[in-house]
XYZ file of C-alpha atoms in Angstrom:
728
model
C -23.761 8.707 5.328
C -23.042 12.424 5.337
C -20.329 14.236 3.398
C -18.024 14.454 6.403
C -18.099 10.699 6.867
C -17.320 10.248 3.193
C -14.041 12.133 3.465
C -12.497 8.726 4.011
C -12.856 8.144 0.290
C -10.038 10.488 -0.467
C -7.805 7.714 0.637
C -8.035 5.362 3.652
C -4.594 5.263 5.227
C -5.801 2.402 7.403
C -4.842 -0.164 4.857
C -1.341 -0.921 3.782
C -1.717 -0.038 0.131
C -3.137 3.490 0.500
C -2.218 7.139 0.574
C -5.115 8.922 2.207
C -6.302 12.463 1.739
C -8.990 12.708 4.408
C -11.053 10.322 6.452
C -13.147 10.222 9.577
C -12.907 8.062 12.622
C -16.605 7.227 12.502
C -16.357 5.691 9.038
C -13.212 3.718 9.777
C -14.859 2.232 12.829
C -17.754 1.172 10.610
C -15.360 -0.744 8.354
C -14.848 -3.359 11.029
C -18.357 -3.162 12.403
C -20.198 -6.445 12.747
C -23.254 -4.728 11.277
C -21.863 -3.169 8.076
C -20.690 -5.356 5.207
C -18.112 -4.467 2.595
C -20.817 -4.431 -0.063
C -22.891 -1.930 1.895
C -19.873 0.374 2.184
C -19.239 0.058 -1.558
C -22.838 0.881 -2.433
C -22.786 3.995 -0.241
C -19.482 5.124 -1.673
C -20.417 4.514 -5.305
C -23.532 6.598 -4.709
C -21.389 9.408 -3.277
C -19.118 9.436 -6.349
C -21.866 8.929 -8.918
C -22.156 12.624 -9.838
C -18.753 13.800 -8.591
C -15.345 14.329 -10.119
C -13.264 11.140 -10.235
C -9.996 12.510 -11.623
C -6.608 13.220 -10.090
C -6.828 14.559 -6.551
C -10.478 13.571 -6.085
C -9.709 10.498 -3.967
C -11.395 8.097 -6.386
C -8.129 6.303 -7.175
C -7.532 5.681 -3.484
C -11.082 4.383 -3.142
C -10.535 1.953 -6.031
C -7.405 0.619 -4.313
C -9.328 0.207 -1.077
C -12.195 -1.544 -2.862
C -9.884 -3.938 -4.715
C -7.836 -5.087 -1.722
C -10.617 -5.209 0.828
C -12.962 -6.928 -1.583
C -10.395 -9.734 -1.618
C -10.265 -9.834 2.176
C -13.758 -10.735 3.384
C -15.026 -13.329 5.820
C -18.036 -15.539 5.178
C -20.364 -12.794 6.414
C -19.005 -10.271 3.915
C -17.142 -8.309 6.589
C -13.566 -7.068 6.156
C -11.122 -9.305 8.053
C -9.302 -7.206 10.681
C -5.479 -7.386 10.781
C -5.400 -8.598 14.390
C -7.917 -11.347 13.570
C -5.781 -12.510 10.627
C -2.676 -12.470 12.818
C -4.361 -14.619 15.443
C -5.491 -17.112 12.795
C -1.976 -17.467 11.364
C -0.427 -17.872 14.822
C -2.986 -20.567 15.609
C -2.197 -22.385 12.342
C 1.525 -22.356 13.037
C 1.127 -23.613 16.612
C -1.139 -26.462 15.527
C 1.110 -27.490 12.646
C 4.485 -27.246 14.343
C 6.728 -29.961 12.866
C 4.700 -30.281 9.665
C 6.407 -27.637 7.621
C 7.096 -27.485 3.905
C 9.489 -24.662 4.759
C 12.084 -27.292 5.662
C 12.806 -27.661 1.936
C 11.383 -24.410 0.555
C 13.406 -21.329 1.436
C 12.609 -17.924 -0.021
C 15.210 -15.335 -1.030
C 14.493 -11.731 -1.919
C 14.794 -10.460 -5.488
C 14.069 -6.860 -4.519
C 14.008 -4.520 -6.219
C 16.620 -2.823 -4.080
C 17.878 -0.782 -7.030
C 16.141 0.303 -10.220
C 16.851 2.068 -13.484
C 14.180 4.286 -15.025
C 14.050 3.792 -18.776
C 10.849 4.913 -20.501
C 8.810 5.363 -17.324
C 7.447 8.609 -15.964
C 9.137 8.483 -12.583
C 8.864 5.111 -10.922
C 10.999 4.396 -7.902
C 11.656 1.608 -5.406
C 8.878 1.566 -2.828
C 6.912 3.399 -0.171
C 8.362 4.932 3.002
C 5.748 5.823 5.611
C 7.865 6.208 8.771
C 11.214 7.687 9.784
C 13.289 7.702 12.961
C 16.549 9.662 13.092
C 19.292 9.464 15.707
C 19.588 13.134 16.778
C 23.227 12.639 17.766
C 24.263 10.919 14.521
C 22.420 11.823 11.306
C 24.118 8.949 9.502
C 21.983 6.621 11.648
C 18.296 6.417 10.819
C 15.531 3.881 10.277
C 12.615 3.905 7.846
C 9.364 1.977 7.733
C 6.908 0.900 5.056
C 3.176 0.088 5.048
C 3.986 -3.524 4.197
C 7.775 -3.565 4.125
C 8.790 -3.545 7.775
C 11.732 -1.493 9.093
C 15.084 -0.828 7.412
C 18.216 0.488 9.139
C 21.245 2.456 7.983
C 24.298 3.690 9.875
C 26.020 5.310 6.880
C 23.420 7.883 5.796
C 21.537 5.471 3.569
C 24.447 4.134 1.549
C 23.610 0.648 2.805
C 20.526 -0.846 4.467
C 19.528 -3.924 6.445
C 15.984 -5.104 7.240
C 15.328 -5.396 10.992
C 11.597 -6.134 11.259
C 10.876 -8.739 8.566
C 9.836 -11.602 10.801
C 7.677 -9.858 13.344
C 4.063 -10.946 13.485
C 2.940 -8.005 11.328
C 5.108 -5.598 9.369
C 2.800 -2.666 8.523
C 4.785 0.276 9.907
C 3.549 3.874 10.172
C 5.856 5.558 12.720
C 9.362 5.213 14.139
C 11.524 6.934 16.738
C 15.069 6.577 18.090
C 15.823 7.353 21.736
C 17.678 10.720 22.001
C 20.432 9.406 24.296
C 20.288 5.596 23.857
C 20.909 5.214 20.145
C 20.166 1.477 20.091
C 16.649 1.939 21.503
C 14.012 2.033 18.776
C 10.235 2.453 18.822
C 8.018 1.139 16.017
C 4.375 2.146 15.586
C 2.387 -0.387 13.581
C -1.062 -1.068 12.260
C -2.083 -4.195 14.142
C 0.701 -4.747 16.687
C 0.538 -1.545 18.703
C 4.015 -0.226 19.549
C 7.067 -2.488 19.451
C 10.359 -1.605 21.162
C 13.936 -2.715 20.570
C 16.831 -2.134 22.966
C 19.511 -3.598 20.708
C 19.302 -1.664 17.472
C 16.527 -3.772 15.973
C 18.160 -7.172 16.509
C 15.069 -8.151 18.502
C 11.736 -6.524 19.330
C 9.401 -6.711 22.289
C 5.742 -5.719 22.509
C 4.668 -2.949 24.847
C 1.428 -2.875 26.815
C -1.590 -0.591 26.791
C -2.067 0.005 23.035
C -5.166 -1.559 21.380
C -4.367 -4.328 18.893
C -6.154 -2.590 16.046
C -4.612 0.857 16.570
C -2.768 2.628 13.770
C 0.158 4.404 15.455
C 1.118 7.236 13.120
C 3.374 9.280 15.431
C 5.792 8.605 18.314
C 7.755 11.375 20.083
C 10.122 11.295 23.070
C 10.625 14.148 25.489
C 14.141 15.328 24.568
C 14.968 16.337 28.165
C 13.261 13.415 29.892
C 13.048 10.473 27.450
C 11.187 8.385 29.995
C 8.133 10.332 28.781
C 6.965 9.088 25.378
C 3.805 10.127 23.551
C 2.095 8.352 20.654
C -0.937 8.922 18.463
C -3.466 6.317 17.438
C -4.869 7.829 14.274
C -8.409 6.823 15.211
C -8.457 9.651 17.756
C -6.390 8.779 20.837
C -3.153 9.960 22.418
C -1.162 7.518 24.568
C 1.493 8.378 27.134
C 4.269 6.357 28.732
C 6.414 7.449 31.690
C 8.697 4.392 31.611
C 10.358 4.792 28.178
C 7.541 3.153 26.281
C 7.153 -0.080 28.208
C 3.581 0.703 29.324
C 1.048 3.089 27.854
C -2.014 4.938 29.138
C -4.626 6.711 27.050
C -4.581 10.398 28.040
C -6.831 11.839 25.351
C -9.567 10.536 23.085
C -11.677 12.364 20.545
C -15.029 10.831 19.624
C -15.019 12.152 16.064
C -11.608 13.476 15.032
C -8.661 11.612 13.584
C -5.257 12.682 14.940
C -2.086 13.062 12.873
C 0.700 15.064 14.500
C 2.310 15.727 17.894
C 5.218 18.008 18.856
C 7.101 18.967 22.036
C 7.712 22.685 22.432
C 11.420 23.445 21.911
C 13.117 24.521 25.116
C 10.111 23.645 27.259
C 8.986 20.052 26.550
C 6.457 20.139 29.362
C 4.354 21.869 26.681
C 3.026 19.580 23.951
C 0.946 20.306 20.849
C -1.116 17.820 18.841
C -3.356 18.135 15.809
C -5.883 16.242 13.761
C -9.035 16.747 11.749
C -10.363 20.138 12.798
C -8.511 20.564 16.061
C -5.234 21.630 17.629
C -4.523 20.437 21.169
C -2.300 21.839 23.921
C -0.831 20.266 27.036
C 1.023 22.173 29.743
C 1.923 19.136 31.886
C 4.070 16.786 29.807
C 1.112 15.354 27.920
C -0.932 14.247 30.912
C -3.890 16.426 29.890
C -4.754 17.929 26.495
C -7.217 20.758 25.814
C -8.229 22.261 22.439
C -6.787 25.558 21.261
C -8.996 28.151 19.596
C -8.043 29.177 16.089
C -9.329 30.205 12.658
C -9.244 26.683 11.170
C -12.136 24.556 9.988
C -12.749 20.799 10.248
C -10.134 19.702 7.691
C -6.859 17.915 8.500
C -3.970 19.771 10.128
C -0.240 19.252 10.698
C 2.101 21.185 13.010
C 5.642 22.551 13.028
C 7.787 24.119 15.747
C 11.365 25.373 15.764
C 14.076 26.006 18.382
C 14.869 29.178 16.437
C 11.648 30.688 17.875
C 10.197 28.422 20.582
C 6.914 30.352 20.806
C 6.218 29.916 17.096
C 3.587 27.310 16.206
C 2.772 26.718 12.535
C -0.513 24.987 11.626
C -0.912 23.630 8.091
C -4.501 22.875 7.047
C -5.734 20.912 4.046
C -8.689 21.507 1.746
C -10.107 18.717 -0.426
C -6.816 16.874 0.017
C -4.776 19.882 -1.104
C -3.663 23.148 0.491
C -6.180 25.024 2.595
C -4.216 27.540 4.649
C -1.158 28.113 6.815
C -1.599 29.705 10.233
C 1.102 31.039 12.565
C 1.067 31.764 16.272
C 4.012 33.646 17.741
C 2.765 33.365 21.331
C 2.633 29.605 21.827
C -0.856 29.065 20.452
C -2.793 31.904 22.080
C -3.355 33.880 18.877
C -3.076 32.882 15.222
C -2.790 34.748 11.951
C -3.261 33.339 8.453
C -0.045 33.520 6.447
C -1.384 32.197 3.122
C -4.217 30.146 1.671
C -5.670 28.870 -1.604
C -8.803 30.980 -1.655
C -7.887 32.244 -5.131
C -7.510 28.692 -6.517
C -3.973 29.511 -7.623
C -1.847 28.452 -4.655
C -2.348 24.713 -4.129
C 1.151 23.966 -2.880
C 0.050 20.467 -1.830
C -1.425 19.296 -5.161
C -0.317 18.391 -8.673
C -0.811 21.960 -9.849
C -1.084 25.348 -8.149
C -4.256 25.962 -10.152
C -6.034 22.666 -9.472
C -7.858 21.728 -6.287
C -7.184 18.413 -4.615
C -4.280 16.358 -3.343
C -3.761 13.445 -0.997
C -3.738 14.968 2.480
C -3.462 14.044 5.281
C -1.437 11.005 4.241
C 0.684 13.084 1.869
C 0.998 16.220 3.961
C 3.652 17.638 6.258
C 5.351 20.848 7.360
C 8.786 21.553 8.862
C 10.626 24.707 9.877
C 14.355 25.354 9.893
C 15.837 24.835 13.373
C 17.928 28.003 12.889
C 15.614 30.306 10.893
C 11.961 30.515 11.930
C 10.990 32.125 8.623
C 12.176 29.150 6.519
C 9.186 26.829 6.102
C 8.793 23.687 3.945
C 5.463 22.104 3.013
C 4.959 18.689 1.453
C 2.045 17.223 -0.462
C 2.356 15.705 -3.921
C 5.609 17.681 -4.202
C 7.417 20.185 -1.943
C 7.401 23.987 -1.603
C 9.567 26.396 0.405
C 8.916 29.793 1.982
C 11.554 32.175 3.326
C 9.032 34.676 4.712
C 7.154 32.560 7.261
C 4.703 31.168 4.727
C 3.544 34.365 3.042
C 4.868 33.279 -0.362
C 6.081 29.986 -1.809
C 8.528 28.538 -4.325
C 8.394 24.971 -5.598
C 11.516 23.027 -4.612
C 11.086 19.514 -6.063
C 9.112 17.718 -8.769
C 7.814 14.187 -9.237
C 8.814 13.993 -12.920
C 12.446 12.935 -13.281
C 12.999 15.036 -16.409
C 11.859 18.266 -14.699
C 14.675 20.776 -13.986
C 13.817 20.807 -10.274
C 15.339 18.112 -8.030
C 13.452 14.818 -8.228
C 11.519 13.454 -5.268
C 8.986 10.744 -5.981
C 5.377 11.902 -5.838
C 3.311 11.774 -2.665
C 5.511 13.011 0.172
C 4.303 11.374 3.380
C 6.696 12.957 5.864
C 9.570 15.347 6.464
C 12.031 15.924 9.298
C 14.402 18.894 9.540
C 17.347 18.157 11.851
C 20.349 20.464 12.000
C 20.980 21.261 8.328
C 19.432 18.117 6.853
C 15.873 17.620 5.603
C 14.610 14.046 5.308
C 11.721 13.100 2.994
C 9.695 9.895 3.110
C 7.659 9.367 -0.062
C 5.693 6.752 -1.968
C 8.893 6.042 -3.878
C 11.472 5.992 -1.113
C 13.672 8.106 1.175
C 15.459 11.299 0.075
C 17.590 13.895 1.884
C 18.794 17.431 1.233
C 21.747 19.048 2.985
C 21.521 22.427 1.261
C 17.988 23.700 1.794
C 16.683 21.824 -1.278
C 19.083 23.284 -3.784
C 19.745 19.581 -4.406
C 18.336 16.249 -3.261
C 20.087 12.930 -2.707
C 18.230 9.664 -3.227
C 18.981 7.264 -0.340
C 16.504 4.516 -1.282
C 18.855 2.051 -2.960
C 19.004 -1.113 -0.857
C 15.441 -0.926 0.524
C 12.907 -3.481 -0.757
C 9.496 -2.016 0.043
C 7.694 -2.123 -3.311
C 4.073 -3.297 -3.162
C 3.276 -5.606 -6.073
C -0.121 -6.342 -7.542
C 0.963 -9.047 -10.019
C 4.103 -10.553 -11.548
C 5.148 -12.364 -14.735
C 8.070 -14.782 -15.033
C 10.184 -15.653 -18.068
C 10.047 -19.272 -19.185
C 13.340 -18.937 -21.088
C 15.606 -16.812 -18.872
C 16.480 -17.538 -15.244
C 15.326 -15.000 -12.647
C 13.786 -12.698 -15.224
C 10.606 -11.344 -13.646
C 8.274 -8.443 -14.405
C 6.096 -6.863 -11.750
C 3.403 -4.210 -11.483
C 3.268 -2.211 -8.258
C 1.431 0.572 -6.466
C 2.752 4.061 -7.235
C 5.899 2.653 -8.846
C 4.659 1.265 -12.129
C 5.972 -1.817 -13.897
C 9.523 -3.024 -14.232
C 11.448 -6.127 -15.168
C 14.477 -7.630 -13.441
C 17.319 -8.919 -15.594
C 20.745 -9.930 -14.291
C 19.765 -8.580 -10.893
C 18.801 -5.073 -12.060
C 15.254 -3.733 -12.247
C 14.368 -1.688 -15.319
C 11.213 0.363 -14.769
C 9.525 1.175 -18.054
C 5.929 2.112 -17.076
C 4.691 4.456 -14.329
C 1.378 4.890 -12.437
C 0.008 1.857 -10.570
C 1.447 -1.193 -12.309
C -1.058 -4.043 -12.621
C -1.106 -7.298 -14.608
C 2.053 -8.060 -16.563
C 3.727 -10.965 -18.326
C 6.913 -11.824 -20.192
C 6.544 -13.411 -23.624
C 7.030 -17.156 -23.166
C 9.189 -17.432 -26.306
C 11.217 -14.213 -26.069
C 12.107 -12.653 -22.728
C 12.886 -9.303 -24.386
C 9.158 -8.826 -24.932
C 7.332 -7.629 -21.828
C 3.686 -6.577 -21.533
C 2.453 -4.231 -18.809
C -0.804 -2.609 -17.788
C -1.926 0.110 -15.416
C -5.251 0.703 -13.691
C -8.368 -0.062 -15.749
C -6.367 -1.946 -18.381
C -4.294 0.609 -20.304
C -1.598 -1.438 -22.050
C 2.125 -0.990 -22.664
C 4.749 -3.175 -24.325
C 8.522 -3.316 -24.575
C 10.363 -5.461 -27.125
C 13.853 -4.733 -25.793
C 13.681 -5.912 -22.200
C 12.127 -2.793 -20.719
C 14.419 -0.196 -22.274
C 11.850 1.419 -24.569
C 8.158 1.189 -25.348
C 6.702 0.052 -28.645
C 3.295 0.517 -30.236
C 0.369 -1.277 -28.641
C -3.328 -0.536 -28.353
C -5.814 -1.116 -25.552
C -8.691 -3.493 -26.009
C -11.984 -1.563 -26.281
C -13.419 0.116 -23.218
C -12.299 0.353 -19.614
C -11.594 -2.679 -17.466
C -11.502 -3.507 -13.779
C -9.014 -1.822 -11.438
C -6.713 -4.811 -12.107
C -7.663 -5.834 -15.635
C -6.856 -9.459 -16.610
C -4.201 -9.911 -19.302
C -3.046 -13.320 -20.615
C -0.920 -14.816 -23.393
C -1.807 -17.828 -25.515
C 0.333 -20.756 -24.237
C 1.475 -21.667 -27.772
C 1.167 -18.660 -30.105
C 3.139 -15.752 -28.618
C 1.435 -12.995 -30.631
C -1.994 -14.074 -29.420
C -2.955 -12.236 -26.245
C -6.242 -11.800 -24.344
C -7.622 -9.014 -22.201
C -10.785 -9.151 -20.131
C -12.867 -5.999 -19.750
C -16.650 -5.841 -20.132
C -16.137 -8.598 -22.695
C -13.198 -10.866 -23.494
C -10.978 -9.538 -26.278
C -8.307 -11.282 -28.352
C -5.389 -9.874 -30.349
C -3.615 -11.935 -33.038
C -0.761 -9.441 -33.477
C 0.583 -8.688 -30.028
C -1.869 -5.954 -29.122
C -2.124 -3.906 -32.320
C -5.733 -4.846 -33.134
C -8.411 -6.581 -31.084
C -11.439 -8.781 -31.739
C -14.274 -9.647 -29.392
C -14.154 -13.270 -28.229
C -17.385 -13.273 -26.287
C -20.261 -11.071 -25.291
C -21.348 -13.204 -22.348
C -23.812 -11.257 -20.232
C -23.774 -12.362 -16.577
C -27.103 -12.467 -14.784
C -25.763 -11.030 -11.525
C -26.518 -7.285 -11.539
C -23.095 -6.316 -10.186
C -21.104 -8.378 -12.697
C -20.130 -5.976 -15.445
C -16.339 -6.410 -15.671
C -14.167 -9.506 -15.942
C -11.982 -9.803 -12.835
C -9.897 -12.939 -13.455
C -8.844 -14.860 -16.568
C -6.815 -18.010 -17.164
C -6.009 -20.083 -20.263
C -5.191 -23.768 -19.796
C -1.424 -24.218 -20.305
C -1.893 -27.424 -22.346
C -5.007 -26.407 -24.311
C -5.411 -22.879 -25.645
C -9.074 -23.546 -26.472
C -9.904 -23.995 -22.775
C -10.394 -20.607 -21.138
C -11.791 -19.740 -17.729
C -12.975 -16.262 -16.849
C -14.570 -14.876 -13.714
C -16.609 -11.811 -12.969
C -16.994 -11.052 -9.279
C -19.904 -13.388 -8.638
C -20.085 -15.606 -11.731
C -17.630 -17.756 -13.625
C -17.613 -19.117 -17.168
C -15.640 -21.679 -19.184
C -15.134 -22.476 -22.856
C -13.460 -25.492 -24.444
C -13.713 -24.306 -28.063
C -11.778 -21.053 -27.918
C -14.759 -18.915 -27.020
C -17.499 -20.023 -29.409
C -19.568 -21.453 -26.574
C -19.499 -20.679 -22.864
C -20.808 -22.526 -19.833
C -21.656 -21.028 -16.458
C -19.500 -22.931 -13.942
C -20.120 -20.747 -10.881
C -19.612 -22.786 -7.678
C -22.943 -23.457 -5.919
C -21.954 -21.762 -2.650
C -22.220 -18.310 -1.162
C -19.198 -16.053 -1.721
C -18.370 -12.370 -2.275
C -15.776 -12.591 -5.021
C -13.475 -14.783 -7.103
C -9.930 -13.660 -6.333
C -7.901 -15.956 -8.576
C -8.014 -18.860 -11.057
C -5.288 -21.510 -11.401
C -5.283 -24.246 -14.046
C -3.246 -27.454 -13.873
C -0.242 -27.450 -16.279
C -1.142 -30.800 -17.914
C -4.886 -31.211 -17.251
C -7.080 -28.488 -18.747
C -10.102 -29.697 -16.815
C -8.454 -29.391 -13.412
C -8.592 -25.935 -11.866
C -8.922 -24.208 -8.536
C -10.192 -20.819 -7.478
C -9.515 -18.546 -4.515
C -12.651 -17.060 -2.971
C -13.407 -14.030 -0.835
C -16.361 -13.905 1.516
C -16.753 -17.664 1.808
C -16.089 -20.409 4.323
C -14.448 -22.268 1.435
C -11.227 -20.334 0.806
C -10.134 -22.542 -2.101
C -12.311 -24.772 -4.288
C -11.114 -27.273 -6.887
C -12.736 -28.887 -9.903
C -11.421 -31.866 -11.851
C -14.104 -31.746 -14.556
C -13.790 -28.220 -15.921
C -16.085 -26.674 -13.344
C -19.037 -29.059 -13.586
C -18.516 -29.930 -9.927
C -16.479 -28.390 -7.144
C -14.749 -29.581 -3.961
C -13.796 -27.449 -0.993
C -10.062 -28.013 -0.356
C -9.654 -25.396 2.379
C -9.180 -28.059 5.064
C -6.952 -26.677 7.863
C -5.946 -23.376 6.203
C -6.270 -20.321 8.462
C -9.359 -18.157 8.142
C -7.612 -15.292 6.327
C -7.787 -13.874 2.808
C -7.208 -16.327 -0.055
C -5.234 -14.422 -2.677
C -3.760 -16.793 -5.270
C -2.732 -20.376 -6.079
C -0.586 -22.430 -8.439
C -0.254 -26.113 -9.309
C 3.210 -27.552 -8.838
C 2.874 -30.227 -11.533
C 5.476 -32.952 -11.961
C 5.780 -36.021 -9.752
C 4.848 -34.194 -6.546
C 1.785 -32.601 -8.173
C 1.276 -30.315 -5.202
C -0.498 -27.003 -4.726
C 0.906 -23.744 -3.379
C -1.502 -21.044 -2.231
C -0.801 -17.435 -1.278
C -2.809 -15.843 1.503
C -2.854 -12.736 3.645
C -0.269 -13.413 4.965
C 1.849 -16.431 4.005
C 2.296 -19.321 1.562
C 0.899 -22.805 2.214
C 1.416 -26.154 0.491
C -0.182 -29.546 0.100
C 0.070 -32.553 -2.240
C -1.860 -35.827 -2.685
C 0.110 -37.691 -0.001
C -0.565 -35.061 2.662
C -3.706 -34.964 4.737
C -3.618 -31.204 5.251
C -1.822 -27.942 4.426
C 1.685 -27.053 5.594
C 3.351 -23.690 6.109
C 5.738 -22.924 3.214
C 7.071 -19.488 4.124
C 10.561 -19.960 5.536
C 12.592 -16.845 4.770
C 9.475 -14.944 3.705
C 8.440 -11.890 5.750
C 4.846 -11.681 7.034
C 3.410 -10.282 3.811
C 0.252 -10.836 1.820
C 1.145 -12.968 -1.210
C -0.712 -11.730 -4.285
C 0.620 -14.014 -7.026
C 2.705 -17.164 -7.480
C 4.521 -18.315 -10.628
C 6.661 -21.382 -11.399
C 9.444 -21.402 -14.007
C 12.752 -23.206 -14.455
C 12.112 -25.315 -11.322
C 11.765 -22.212 -9.154
C 8.681 -20.704 -7.572
C 8.324 -16.922 -7.473
C 6.044 -14.896 -5.170
């Protein structure tokens, strides 16, 4: 693999949990190749990063996200399960099991968060926004989309929201558009469903034809003078055109080695169209029927475009460099000639990174450029934060910041998109949707009411109803109490739990196992120390079922604290024999016997019944690629089940503490097995979470039933039961 192919490591937009700096079509195609396994991709990538910088802006964090989620999503051959394949498997399950549905008496309701209060966190927010469609005739009416949160609609400028895409077959959304003259006609570009269209304001959606099932549609634009002509980009290198308002699509351009990101109609003359991608800018003079490359001073890095009705012949080209700012080019003759307005050649002008003086960023996922529709010299650029120029990009001033306490207006970090319409600028970020009506002198947060947060894990109070903590991508860890989320930790929130004897005490962790603790319900942080060393991307964290101050954390070894995380002792120094097993991935303590502990590395699993003095290898005797989850029965310490990746057996159960195992997959769809929980009680059933959906069985049933009524088509990463309720 050459260095160009490895640009994907700076982030991998293809998957719903990522912000991607740079990637190549050739690598992404290899991800779903029948000849390249996940493990082979990991080995190549680890080799690439072995002697390279892994800090902020390097792309290593995005790679770790990709590795975590895709490692949990493998078929029996070790290949990543494609979204369209998973969708087909779920549809087949539902059709075969029609009438046998646990959903008849299990209905899910959302707990959000749709509003949040930042307490001690460093700038968490509600959830990611990756798509935006604005009604050009009514700026109070717009729709936003999320990588795993569907589509949300407002008609009062974001003061209230309703979800309008929750129950479509797949809800990973990357682009949206509203018809310029028919305000109830919407277009939705997905990852896995092609382009969906609604003619009734999102009340119902219909598929369109001509888009490949596995396309990632990152841009949709309508000809403002002839809306029958619609153009769309498949990020993997294709442009599609419709001449019947998006009902049918034809591929009009394909690039064998360049991803595509942006497409714009020329103001005043929409027969001219521009498009851009990795290392190229395209031009069409015939309504998008034929595209040819323009010649310019750019290199092979990612590029975004901006045009303005204030100067129709102006074409701005923003180019990245190592995920951050590379250069800004301007043509004043419609793309014939270009001049460089500014760059970062002096390493002091990275307007797309965390610091002007530090290379890196998260382009092209977090990268955009807009120009004022009335002043061609007013330019705005987005990356981690936003910058503004009033001299056509020659000089820049920072306009927003990702830290709430900063004097500049707050916009959550990682700005995916901007639109400048009339006097309003819209911003879609990894924390939500924001607008400015005064050129960024101020910013208004319009995210309240949207539930698009992407959770890794949750914890549920055993003493307080509907009190739940959750760790999420880009938006840290919070806890909901009396319907309000209090965010008290930033970064990527990971494993978390609420003290089983006192719901004011909440534990949280971020990537690699750094620990945090609140003793006042998430209002402030108190002293706590990490267990020694660095853990897995999602580091296991558990509480003793009886003694509340006794907590465990699994890293290279298993560690135990007797005082709520102040000091730590080593429980075990088990050394797995598998060469790739160096960090504990999953950990579970039997609810009715604190001396029975199960822990799993990726390929091997161990158990103790004496609190960690002695350990037994209980690895199932089958081929698999990873242990995704461990569940232990609430009243039988020897009964447990595990969720597996890369195996025909999705779920395996043991009734003798792991001495023997039984495959209980039965009729479950062939999709990722994420988590499980025992119901206990008289029913004594099992719920499992998969990608997507929740499924249920109990001893009187011969197979699994669908248990997802009221639940959108989302991957379910953890299940908890408390106070006779189940939480997902």
